[in-house]
Amino acid sequence: MLHGIDVSSHNSANYALQGLDFVFVKVTEGTSYTNPKWVTQRNRARNAGLVVGYYHYVTPGSMSAQAGYFLDKIALRAGDVLALDWEHPDVWCLDKDRWLEDVKDAAPAHRVVLYCNRAYWFNRDTTDNAGDGLWIADPDHAAGRPAVQHPWTFHQYSWAGGLDRDVARFDTRAALREWAGA
Protein backbone atom coordinates (compact mmCIF):
# COMPACT_ATOMS: atom_id res chain seq x y z
CA MET A 1 0.00 0.00 0.00
CA LEU A 2 1.03 3.56 -0.67
CA HIS A 3 0.70 6.39 1.84
CA GLY A 4 -0.58 9.90 1.35
CA ILE A 5 -2.44 12.82 2.86
CA ASP A 6 -5.11 15.23 1.78
CA VAL A 7 -4.74 18.93 2.51
CA SER A 8 -6.87 22.06 2.43
CA SER A 9 -6.54 25.67 3.56
CA HIS A 10 -6.71 24.37 7.15
CA ASN A 11 -3.31 22.73 6.65
CA SER A 12 0.13 24.20 6.26
CA ALA A 13 1.56 24.66 2.79
CA ASN A 14 4.78 23.29 4.28
CA TYR A 15 3.45 19.86 5.30
CA ALA A 16 5.86 17.00 6.04
CA LEU A 17 6.74 14.81 3.05
CA GLN A 18 8.42 11.90 4.85
CA GLY A 19 6.86 8.58 3.83
CA LEU A 20 4.36 10.04 1.37
CA ASP A 21 3.62 8.78 -2.14
CA PHE A 22 0.66 11.00 -3.00
CA VAL A 23 -1.17 14.14 -1.91
CA PHE A 24 -4.73 15.28 -2.62
CA VAL A 25 -5.16 19.07 -2.52
CA LYS A 26 -8.47 20.85 -2.04
CA VAL A 27 -8.83 23.39 -4.82
CA THR A 28 -12.43 24.63 -4.75
CA GLU A 29 -15.80 24.57 -3.02
CA GLY A 30 -19.07 25.43 -4.74
CA THR A 31 -18.61 28.14 -7.36
CA SER A 32 -17.07 30.90 -5.26
CA TYR A 33 -14.36 29.50 -2.97
CA THR A 34 -10.78 28.68 -3.94
CA ASN A 35 -8.24 27.38 -1.43
CA PRO A 36 -5.66 30.20 -1.22
CA LYS A 37 -2.87 27.69 -0.48
CA TRP A 38 -3.63 25.11 -3.17
CA VAL A 39 -0.91 26.11 -5.65
CA THR A 40 1.80 26.08 -2.97
CA GLN A 41 0.47 22.80 -1.56
CA ARG A 42 0.43 21.26 -5.04
CA ASN A 43 3.92 22.51 -5.88
CA ARG A 44 5.30 21.00 -2.68
CA ALA A 45 3.99 17.57 -3.69
CA ARG A 46 5.07 17.89 -7.33
CA ASN A 47 8.56 19.07 -6.43
CA ALA A 48 8.93 15.98 -4.21
CA GLY A 49 7.89 13.68 -7.07
CA LEU A 50 4.62 12.67 -5.45
CA VAL A 51 1.44 11.77 -7.34
CA VAL A 52 -0.95 14.74 -7.15
CA GLY A 53 -4.71 14.70 -6.86
CA TYR A 54 -7.13 17.60 -6.66
CA TYR A 55 -10.52 17.71 -5.00
CA HIS A 56 -13.65 19.83 -5.04
CA TYR A 57 -16.05 20.11 -2.10
CA VAL A 58 -19.46 20.00 -3.74
CA THR A 59 -22.34 22.20 -2.51
CA PRO A 60 -25.97 22.51 -3.64
CA GLY A 61 -26.44 24.14 -7.02
CA SER A 62 -25.41 23.45 -10.56
CA MET A 63 -23.08 20.48 -10.77
CA SER A 64 -21.96 21.53 -14.26
CA ALA A 65 -21.06 25.01 -13.01
CA GLN A 66 -19.12 23.54 -10.08
CA ALA A 67 -17.29 21.09 -12.33
CA GLY A 68 -16.32 23.95 -14.65
CA TYR A 69 -15.25 26.19 -11.77
CA PHE A 70 -13.02 23.41 -10.41
CA LEU A 71 -11.41 22.51 -13.73
CA ASP A 72 -10.88 26.16 -14.73
CA LYS A 73 -8.54 26.60 -11.75
CA ILE A 74 -6.21 23.71 -12.62
CA ALA A 75 -3.62 23.40 -15.37
CA LEU A 76 -3.88 19.62 -15.53
CA ARG A 77 -0.87 17.42 -16.18
CA ALA A 78 -0.91 13.80 -17.23
CA GLY A 79 -1.40 11.64 -14.16
CA ASP A 80 -3.27 14.18 -12.05
CA VAL A 81 -6.24 12.58 -10.26
CA LEU A 82 -9.51 14.48 -9.82
CA ALA A 83 -11.88 13.91 -6.91
CA LEU A 84 -15.32 14.92 -5.73
CA ASP A 85 -15.64 15.50 -1.98
CA TRP A 86 -19.26 14.50 -1.28
CA GLU A 87 -20.12 15.55 2.28
CA HIS A 88 -22.76 18.29 2.02
CA PRO A 89 -26.15 17.07 3.36
CA ASP A 90 -28.10 18.87 0.62
CA VAL A 91 -26.20 17.30 -2.28
CA TRP A 92 -27.93 14.14 -3.43
CA CYS A 93 -26.71 11.02 -5.18
CA LEU A 94 -27.83 12.13 -8.64
CA ASP A 95 -25.97 15.44 -8.12
CA LYS A 96 -22.85 13.48 -7.24
CA ASP A 97 -23.25 11.37 -10.38
CA ARG A 98 -23.73 14.48 -12.55
CA TRP A 99 -20.53 16.09 -11.22
CA LEU A 100 -18.51 12.92 -11.80
CA GLU A 101 -19.86 12.66 -15.34
CA ASP A 102 -19.27 16.33 -16.16
CA VAL A 103 -15.67 16.23 -14.96
CA LYS A 104 -14.94 12.96 -16.77
CA ASP A 105 -16.43 14.37 -19.98
CA ALA A 106 -14.30 17.51 -19.67
CA ALA A 107 -11.09 15.69 -18.64
CA PRO A 108 -11.35 12.18 -20.16
CA ALA A 109 -7.63 11.44 -19.83
CA HIS A 110 -7.81 11.78 -16.04
CA ARG A 111 -9.08 9.48 -13.33
CA VAL A 112 -12.08 10.92 -11.51
CA VAL A 113 -12.85 9.46 -8.09
CA LEU A 114 -15.47 9.88 -5.40
CA TYR A 115 -14.59 10.74 -1.79
CA CYS A 116 -17.26 10.09 0.82
CA ASN A 117 -17.65 8.56 4.24
CA ARG A 118 -19.21 5.18 4.97
CA ALA A 119 -22.53 6.71 6.07
CA TYR A 120 -22.93 8.43 2.70
CA TRP A 121 -21.82 5.34 0.81
CA PHE A 122 -24.25 3.07 2.66
CA ASN A 123 -27.19 5.42 3.23
CA ARG A 124 -27.19 8.16 0.57
CA ASP A 125 -25.65 6.51 -2.47
CA THR A 126 -28.20 4.69 -4.63
CA THR A 127 -26.12 4.09 -7.77
CA ASP A 128 -22.76 2.69 -6.58
CA ASN A 129 -21.17 5.20 -8.96
CA ALA A 130 -17.73 6.15 -7.69
CA GLY A 131 -16.38 7.19 -11.08
CA ASP A 132 -12.96 5.62 -11.61
CA GLY A 133 -12.48 4.74 -7.96
CA LEU A 134 -13.86 5.01 -4.45
CA TRP A 135 -11.94 7.07 -1.89
CA ILE A 136 -13.65 6.02 1.31
CA ALA A 137 -13.36 7.85 4.62
CA ASP A 138 -13.41 5.28 7.40
CA PRO A 139 -11.31 6.26 10.41
CA ASP A 140 -12.86 3.48 12.49
CA HIS A 141 -10.85 0.83 10.65
CA ALA A 142 -7.14 0.27 10.16
CA ALA A 143 -5.33 1.60 7.11
CA GLY A 144 -6.27 -0.44 4.05
CA ARG A 145 -9.14 -2.22 5.78
CA PRO A 146 -12.21 -0.02 5.30
CA ALA A 147 -15.52 -1.68 6.15
CA VAL A 148 -17.02 -1.58 2.65
CA GLN A 149 -17.66 -4.39 0.19
CA HIS A 150 -17.24 -2.16 -2.86
CA PRO A 151 -13.72 -2.12 -4.33
CA TRP A 152 -11.92 0.94 -2.99
CA THR A 153 -8.94 2.80 -4.43
CA PHE A 154 -8.08 5.17 -1.58
CA HIS A 155 -8.87 4.89 2.14
CA GLN A 156 -8.79 7.88 4.47
CA TYR A 157 -8.11 6.07 7.73
CA SER A 158 -7.11 8.82 10.17
CA TRP A 159 -7.71 12.46 10.98
CA ALA A 160 -5.11 12.51 13.75
CA GLY A 161 -2.62 15.28 14.30
CA GLY A 162 -4.40 17.81 12.10
CA LEU A 163 -3.77 15.82 8.89
CA ASP A 164 -6.03 13.50 6.97
CA ARG A 165 -4.04 10.32 6.34
CA ASP A 166 -4.74 8.03 3.42
CA VAL A 167 -3.57 4.85 1.79
CA ALA A 168 -3.87 3.81 -1.85
CA ARG A 169 -4.44 0.28 -3.06
CA PHE A 170 -1.27 0.07 -5.16
CA ASP A 171 2.01 -1.73 -4.55
CA THR A 172 4.27 0.95 -6.01
CA ARG A 173 4.20 4.62 -6.85
CA ALA A 174 4.84 3.58 -10.48
CA ALA A 175 1.66 1.47 -10.42
CA LEU A 176 -0.33 4.45 -9.10
CA ARG A 177 1.15 6.68 -11.79
CA GLU A 178 0.27 4.15 -14.47
CA TRP A 179 -3.31 3.85 -13.20
CA ALA A 180 -3.56 7.66 -13.10
CA GLY A 181 -2.38 7.94 -16.70
CA ALA A 182 1.05 9.48 -16.17
PDB file of C-alpha atoms in Angstrom:
ATOM      1  CA  MET A   1       0.000   0.000   0.000  1.00  0.00           C
ATOM      2  CA  LEU A   2       1.030   3.562  -0.666  1.00  0.00           C
ATOM      3  CA  HIS A   3       0.702   6.386   1.842  1.00  0.00           C
ATOM      4  CA  GLY A   4      -0.583   9.901   1.352  1.00  0.00           C
ATOM      5  CA  ILE A   5      -2.437  12.818   2.857  1.00  0.00           C
ATOM      6  CA  ASP A   6      -5.113  15.235   1.779  1.00  0.00           C
ATOM      7  CA  VAL A   7      -4.736  18.934   2.513  1.00  0.00           C
ATOM      8  CA  SER A   8      -6.872  22.058   2.427  1.00  0.00           C
ATOM      9  CA  SER A   9      -6.543  25.668   3.564  1.00  0.00           C
ATOM     10  CA  HIS A  10      -6.706  24.369   7.151  1.00  0.00           C
ATOM     11  CA  ASN A  11      -3.307  22.731   6.649  1.00  0.00           C
ATOM     12  CA  SER A  12       0.133  24.199   6.260  1.00  0.00           C
ATOM     13  CA  ALA A  13       1.555  24.664   2.792  1.00  0.00           C
ATOM     14  CA  ASN A  14       4.776  23.294   4.278  1.00  0.00           C
ATOM     15  CA  TYR A  15       3.450  19.858   5.298  1.00  0.00           C
ATOM     16  CA  ALA A  16       5.865  17.002   6.039  1.00  0.00           C
ATOM     17  CA  LEU A  17       6.736  14.807   3.052  1.00  0.00           C
ATOM     18  CA  GLN A  18       8.421  11.900   4.852  1.00  0.00           C
ATOM     19  CA  GLY A  19       6.865   8.578   3.829  1.00  0.00           C
ATOM     20  CA  LEU A  20       4.356  10.041   1.375  1.00  0.00           C
ATOM     21  CA  ASP A  21       3.623   8.777  -2.140  1.00  0.00           C
ATOM     22  CA  PHE A  22       0.659  11.000  -2.996  1.00  0.00           C
ATOM     23  CA  VAL A  23      -1.171  14.143  -1.908  1.00  0.00           C
ATOM     24  CA  PHE A  24      -4.729  15.276  -2.622  1.00  0.00           C
ATOM     25  CA  VAL A  25      -5.163  19.065  -2.517  1.00  0.00           C
ATOM     26  CA  LYS A  26      -8.473  20.850  -2.041  1.00  0.00           C
ATOM     27  CA  VAL A  27      -8.833  23.393  -4.825  1.00  0.00           C
ATOM     28  CA  THR A  28     -12.433  24.629  -4.754  1.00  0.00           C
ATOM     29  CA  GLU A  29     -15.799  24.569  -3.022  1.00  0.00           C
ATOM     30  CA  GLY A  30     -19.070  25.430  -4.740  1.00  0.00           C
ATOM     31  CA  THR A  31     -18.609  28.136  -7.363  1.00  0.00           C
ATOM     32  CA  SER A  32     -17.073  30.896  -5.256  1.00  0.00           C
ATOM     33  CA  TYR A  33     -14.356  29.501  -2.974  1.00  0.00           C
ATOM     34  CA  THR A  34     -10.781  28.681  -3.942  1.00  0.00           C
ATOM     35  CA  ASN A  35      -8.243  27.378  -1.431  1.00  0.00           C
ATOM     36  CA  PRO A  36      -5.661  30.205  -1.221  1.00  0.00           C
ATOM     37  CA  LYS A  37      -2.872  27.691  -0.483  1.00  0.00           C
ATOM     38  CA  TRP A  38      -3.634  25.110  -3.171  1.00  0.00           C
ATOM     39  CA  VAL A  39      -0.909  26.111  -5.648  1.00  0.00           C
ATOM     40  CA  THR A  40       1.797  26.079  -2.972  1.00  0.00           C
ATOM     41  CA  GLN A  41       0.469  22.797  -1.557  1.00  0.00           C
ATOM     42  CA  ARG A  42       0.429  21.259  -5.037  1.00  0.00           C
ATOM     43  CA  ASN A  43       3.920  22.508  -5.881  1.00  0.00           C
ATOM     44  CA  ARG A  44       5.302  21.003  -2.679  1.00  0.00           C
ATOM     45  CA  ALA A  45       3.985  17.566  -3.690  1.00  0.00           C
ATOM     46  CA  ARG A  46       5.067  17.893  -7.328  1.00  0.00           C
ATOM     47  CA  ASN A  47       8.565  19.065  -6.429  1.00  0.00           C
ATOM     48  CA  ALA A  48       8.925  15.984  -4.206  1.00  0.00           C
ATOM     49  CA  GLY A  49       7.893  13.683  -7.072  1.00  0.00           C
ATOM     50  CA  LEU A  50       4.620  12.671  -5.449  1.00  0.00           C
ATOM     51  CA  VAL A  51       1.441  11.774  -7.337  1.00  0.00           C
ATOM     52  CA  VAL A  52      -0.952  14.740  -7.147  1.00  0.00           C
ATOM     53  CA  GLY A  53      -4.712  14.704  -6.859  1.00  0.00           C
ATOM     54  CA  TYR A  54      -7.130  17.602  -6.665  1.00  0.00           C
ATOM     55  CA  TYR A  55     -10.524  17.711  -5.002  1.00  0.00           C
ATOM     56  CA  HIS A  56     -13.651  19.831  -5.043  1.00  0.00           C
ATOM     57  CA  TYR A  57     -16.050  20.108  -2.100  1.00  0.00           C
ATOM     58  CA  VAL A  58     -19.461  20.003  -3.744  1.00  0.00           C
ATOM     59  CA  THR A  59     -22.338  22.201  -2.508  1.00  0.00           C
ATOM     60  CA  PRO A  60     -25.972  22.509  -3.638  1.00  0.00           C
ATOM     61  CA  GLY A  61     -26.437  24.143  -7.022  1.00  0.00           C
ATOM     62  CA  SER A  62     -25.413  23.447 -10.563  1.00  0.00           C
ATOM     63  CA  MET A  63     -23.078  20.480 -10.767  1.00  0.00           C
ATOM     64  CA  SER A  64     -21.960  21.528 -14.256  1.00  0.00           C
ATOM     65  CA  ALA A  65     -21.060  25.012 -13.011  1.00  0.00           C
ATOM     66  CA  GLN A  66     -19.121  23.537 -10.084  1.00  0.00           C
ATOM     67  CA  ALA A  67     -17.285  21.085 -12.329  1.00  0.00           C
ATOM     68  CA  GLY A  68     -16.320  23.949 -14.646  1.00  0.00           C
ATOM     69  CA  TYR A  69     -15.247  26.185 -11.770  1.00  0.00           C
ATOM     70  CA  PHE A  70     -13.018  23.412 -10.410  1.00  0.00           C
ATOM     71  CA  LEU A  71     -11.411  22.507 -13.729  1.00  0.00           C
ATOM     72  CA  ASP A  72     -10.879  26.155 -14.732  1.00  0.00           C
ATOM     73  CA  LYS A  73      -8.539  26.599 -11.747  1.00  0.00           C
ATOM     74  CA  ILE A  74      -6.207  23.713 -12.618  1.00  0.00           C
ATOM     75  CA  ALA A  75      -3.616  23.402 -15.366  1.00  0.00           C
ATOM     76  CA  LEU A  76      -3.876  19.622 -15.534  1.00  0.00           C
ATOM     77  CA  ARG A  77      -0.868  17.417 -16.182  1.00  0.00           C
ATOM     78  CA  ALA A  78      -0.909  13.798 -17.235  1.00  0.00           C
ATOM     79  CA  GLY A  79      -1.395  11.641 -14.161  1.00  0.00           C
ATOM     80  CA  ASP A  80      -3.275  14.179 -12.049  1.00  0.00           C
ATOM     81  CA  VAL A  81      -6.241  12.575 -10.261  1.00  0.00           C
ATOM     82  CA  LEU A  82      -9.514  14.478  -9.817  1.00  0.00           C
ATOM     83  CA  ALA A  83     -11.883  13.911  -6.909  1.00  0.00           C
ATOM     84  CA  LEU A  84     -15.321  14.919  -5.734  1.00  0.00           C
ATOM     85  CA  ASP A  85     -15.641  15.502  -1.980  1.00  0.00           C
ATOM     86  CA  TRP A  86     -19.259  14.504  -1.278  1.00  0.00           C
ATOM     87  CA  GLU A  87     -20.124  15.549   2.275  1.00  0.00           C
ATOM     88  CA  HIS A  88     -22.764  18.286   2.021  1.00  0.00           C
ATOM     89  CA  PRO A  89     -26.145  17.074   3.362  1.00  0.00           C
ATOM     90  CA  ASP A  90     -28.096  18.869   0.620  1.00  0.00           C
ATOM     91  CA  VAL A  91     -26.198  17.303  -2.280  1.00  0.00           C
ATOM     92  CA  TRP A  92     -27.927  14.136  -3.432  1.00  0.00           C
ATOM     93  CA  CYS A  93     -26.712  11.017  -5.180  1.00  0.00           C
ATOM     94  CA  LEU A  94     -27.827  12.128  -8.642  1.00  0.00           C
ATOM     95  CA  ASP A  95     -25.975  15.439  -8.117  1.00  0.00           C
ATOM     96  CA  LYS A  96     -22.853  13.475  -7.241  1.00  0.00           C
ATOM     97  CA  ASP A  97     -23.246  11.369 -10.383  1.00  0.00           C
ATOM     98  CA  ARG A  98     -23.733  14.483 -12.549  1.00  0.00           C
ATOM     99  CA  TRP A  99     -20.528  16.091 -11.224  1.00  0.00           C
ATOM    100  CA  LEU A 100     -18.506  12.918 -11.797  1.00  0.00           C
ATOM    101  CA  GLU A 101     -19.858  12.664 -15.344  1.00  0.00           C
ATOM    102  CA  ASP A 102     -19.272  16.332 -16.162  1.00  0.00           C
ATOM    103  CA  VAL A 103     -15.667  16.231 -14.956  1.00  0.00           C
ATOM    104  CA  LYS A 104     -14.937  12.963 -16.765  1.00  0.00           C
ATOM    105  CA  ASP A 105     -16.429  14.366 -19.980  1.00  0.00           C
ATOM    106  CA  ALA A 106     -14.297  17.511 -19.668  1.00  0.00           C
ATOM    107  CA  ALA A 107     -11.088  15.693 -18.642  1.00  0.00           C
ATOM    108  CA  PRO A 108     -11.353  12.181 -20.156  1.00  0.00           C
ATOM    109  CA  ALA A 109      -7.634  11.442 -19.828  1.00  0.00           C
ATOM    110  CA  HIS A 110      -7.805  11.776 -16.041  1.00  0.00           C
ATOM    111  CA  ARG A 111      -9.081   9.480 -13.335  1.00  0.00           C
ATOM    112  CA  VAL A 112     -12.081  10.924 -11.514  1.00  0.00           C
ATOM    113  CA  VAL A 113     -12.845   9.457  -8.089  1.00  0.00           C
ATOM    114  CA  LEU A 114     -15.470   9.878  -5.396  1.00  0.00           C
ATOM    115  CA  TYR A 115     -14.588  10.743  -1.794  1.00  0.00           C
ATOM    116  CA  CYS A 116     -17.257  10.088   0.819  1.00  0.00           C
ATOM    117  CA  ASN A 117     -17.649   8.562   4.244  1.00  0.00           C
ATOM    118  CA  ARG A 118     -19.208   5.181   4.970  1.00  0.00           C
ATOM    119  CA  ALA A 119     -22.532   6.705   6.073  1.00  0.00           C
ATOM    120  CA  TYR A 120     -22.931   8.430   2.698  1.00  0.00           C
ATOM    121  CA  TRP A 121     -21.823   5.343   0.807  1.00  0.00           C
ATOM    122  CA  PHE A 122     -24.250   3.072   2.657  1.00  0.00           C
ATOM    123  CA  ASN A 123     -27.194   5.417   3.227  1.00  0.00           C
ATOM    124  CA  ARG A 124     -27.187   8.158   0.572  1.00  0.00           C
ATOM    125  CA  ASP A 125     -25.652   6.514  -2.469  1.00  0.00           C
ATOM    126  CA  THR A 126     -28.199   4.688  -4.633  1.00  0.00           C
ATOM    127  CA  THR A 127     -26.124   4.085  -7.768  1.00  0.00           C
ATOM    128  CA  ASP A 128     -22.761   2.685  -6.582  1.00  0.00           C
ATOM    129  CA  ASN A 129     -21.168   5.202  -8.959  1.00  0.00           C
ATOM    130  CA  ALA A 130     -17.726   6.152  -7.691  1.00  0.00           C
ATOM    131  CA  GLY A 131     -16.378   7.190 -11.085  1.00  0.00           C
ATOM    132  CA  ASP A 132     -12.964   5.624 -11.611  1.00  0.00           C
ATOM    133  CA  GLY A 133     -12.478   4.745  -7.957  1.00  0.00           C
ATOM    134  CA  LEU A 134     -13.864   5.005  -4.449  1.00  0.00           C
ATOM    135  CA  TRP A 135     -11.945   7.070  -1.895  1.00  0.00           C
ATOM    136  CA  ILE A 136     -13.653   6.020   1.309  1.00  0.00           C
ATOM    137  CA  ALA A 137     -13.359   7.849   4.618  1.00  0.00           C
ATOM    138  CA  ASP A 138     -13.414   5.280   7.397  1.00  0.00           C
ATOM    139  CA  PRO A 139     -11.305   6.260  10.414  1.00  0.00           C
ATOM    140  CA  ASP A 140     -12.858   3.476  12.493  1.00  0.00           C
ATOM    141  CA  HIS A 141     -10.853   0.830  10.647  1.00  0.00           C
ATOM    142  CA  ALA A 142      -7.136   0.268  10.156  1.00  0.00           C
ATOM    143  CA  ALA A 143      -5.328   1.597   7.114  1.00  0.00           C
ATOM    144  CA  GLY A 144      -6.271  -0.438   4.054  1.00  0.00           C
ATOM    145  CA  ARG A 145      -9.141  -2.220   5.781  1.00  0.00           C
ATOM    146  CA  PRO A 146     -12.209  -0.021   5.305  1.00  0.00           C
ATOM    147  CA  ALA A 147     -15.518  -1.675   6.154  1.00  0.00           C
ATOM    148  CA  VAL A 148     -17.021  -1.582   2.650  1.00  0.00           C
ATOM    149  CA  GLN A 149     -17.657  -4.392   0.187  1.00  0.00           C
ATOM    150  CA  HIS A 150     -17.242  -2.160  -2.862  1.00  0.00           C
ATOM    151  CA  PRO A 151     -13.723  -2.117  -4.329  1.00  0.00           C
ATOM    152  CA  TRP A 152     -11.920   0.940  -2.991  1.00  0.00           C
ATOM    153  CA  THR A 153      -8.945   2.801  -4.431  1.00  0.00           C
ATOM    154  CA  PHE A 154      -8.080   5.169  -1.580  1.00  0.00           C
ATOM    155  CA  HIS A 155      -8.868   4.891   2.137  1.00  0.00           C
ATOM    156  CA  GLN A 156      -8.787   7.879   4.472  1.00  0.00           C
ATOM    157  CA  TYR A 157      -8.112   6.070   7.733  1.00  0.00           C
ATOM    158  CA  SER A 158      -7.108   8.815  10.171  1.00  0.00           C
ATOM    159  CA  TRP A 159      -7.707  12.457  10.979  1.00  0.00           C
ATOM    160  CA  ALA A 160      -5.115  12.510  13.750  1.00  0.00           C
ATOM    161  CA  GLY A 161      -2.623  15.285  14.302  1.00  0.00           C
ATOM    162  CA  GLY A 162      -4.400  17.808  12.096  1.00  0.00           C
ATOM    163  CA  LEU A 163      -3.774  15.819   8.894  1.00  0.00           C
ATOM    164  CA  ASP A 164      -6.027  13.496   6.966  1.00  0.00           C
ATOM    165  CA  ARG A 165      -4.044  10.321   6.337  1.00  0.00           C
ATOM    166  CA  ASP A 166      -4.742   8.033   3.423  1.00  0.00           C
ATOM    167  CA  VAL A 167      -3.567   4.847   1.790  1.00  0.00           C
ATOM    168  CA  ALA A 168      -3.875   3.813  -1.851  1.00  0.00           C
ATOM    169  CA  ARG A 169      -4.437   0.285  -3.060  1.00  0.00           C
ATOM    170  CA  PHE A 170      -1.267   0.072  -5.163  1.00  0.00           C
ATOM    171  CA  ASP A 171       2.010  -1.732  -4.553  1.00  0.00           C
ATOM    172  CA  THR A 172       4.273   0.948  -6.011  1.00  0.00           C
ATOM    173  CA  ARG A 173       4.201   4.624  -6.852  1.00  0.00           C
ATOM    174  CA  ALA A 174       4.841   3.582 -10.476  1.00  0.00           C
ATOM    175  CA  ALA A 175       1.656   1.474 -10.425  1.00  0.00           C
ATOM    176  CA  LEU A 176      -0.333   4.450  -9.096  1.00  0.00           C
ATOM    177  CA  ARG A 177       1.154   6.685 -11.789  1.00  0.00           C
ATOM    178  CA  GLU A 178       0.274   4.154 -14.467  1.00  0.00           C
ATOM    179  CA  TRP A 179      -3.310   3.850 -13.195  1.00  0.00           C
ATOM    180  CA  ALA A 180      -3.556   7.657 -13.097  1.00  0.00           C
ATOM    181  CA  GLY A 181      -2.375   7.938 -16.702  1.00  0.00           C
ATOM    182  CA  ALA A 182       1.050   9.480 -16.172  1.00  0.00           C
TER     183      ALA A 182
END
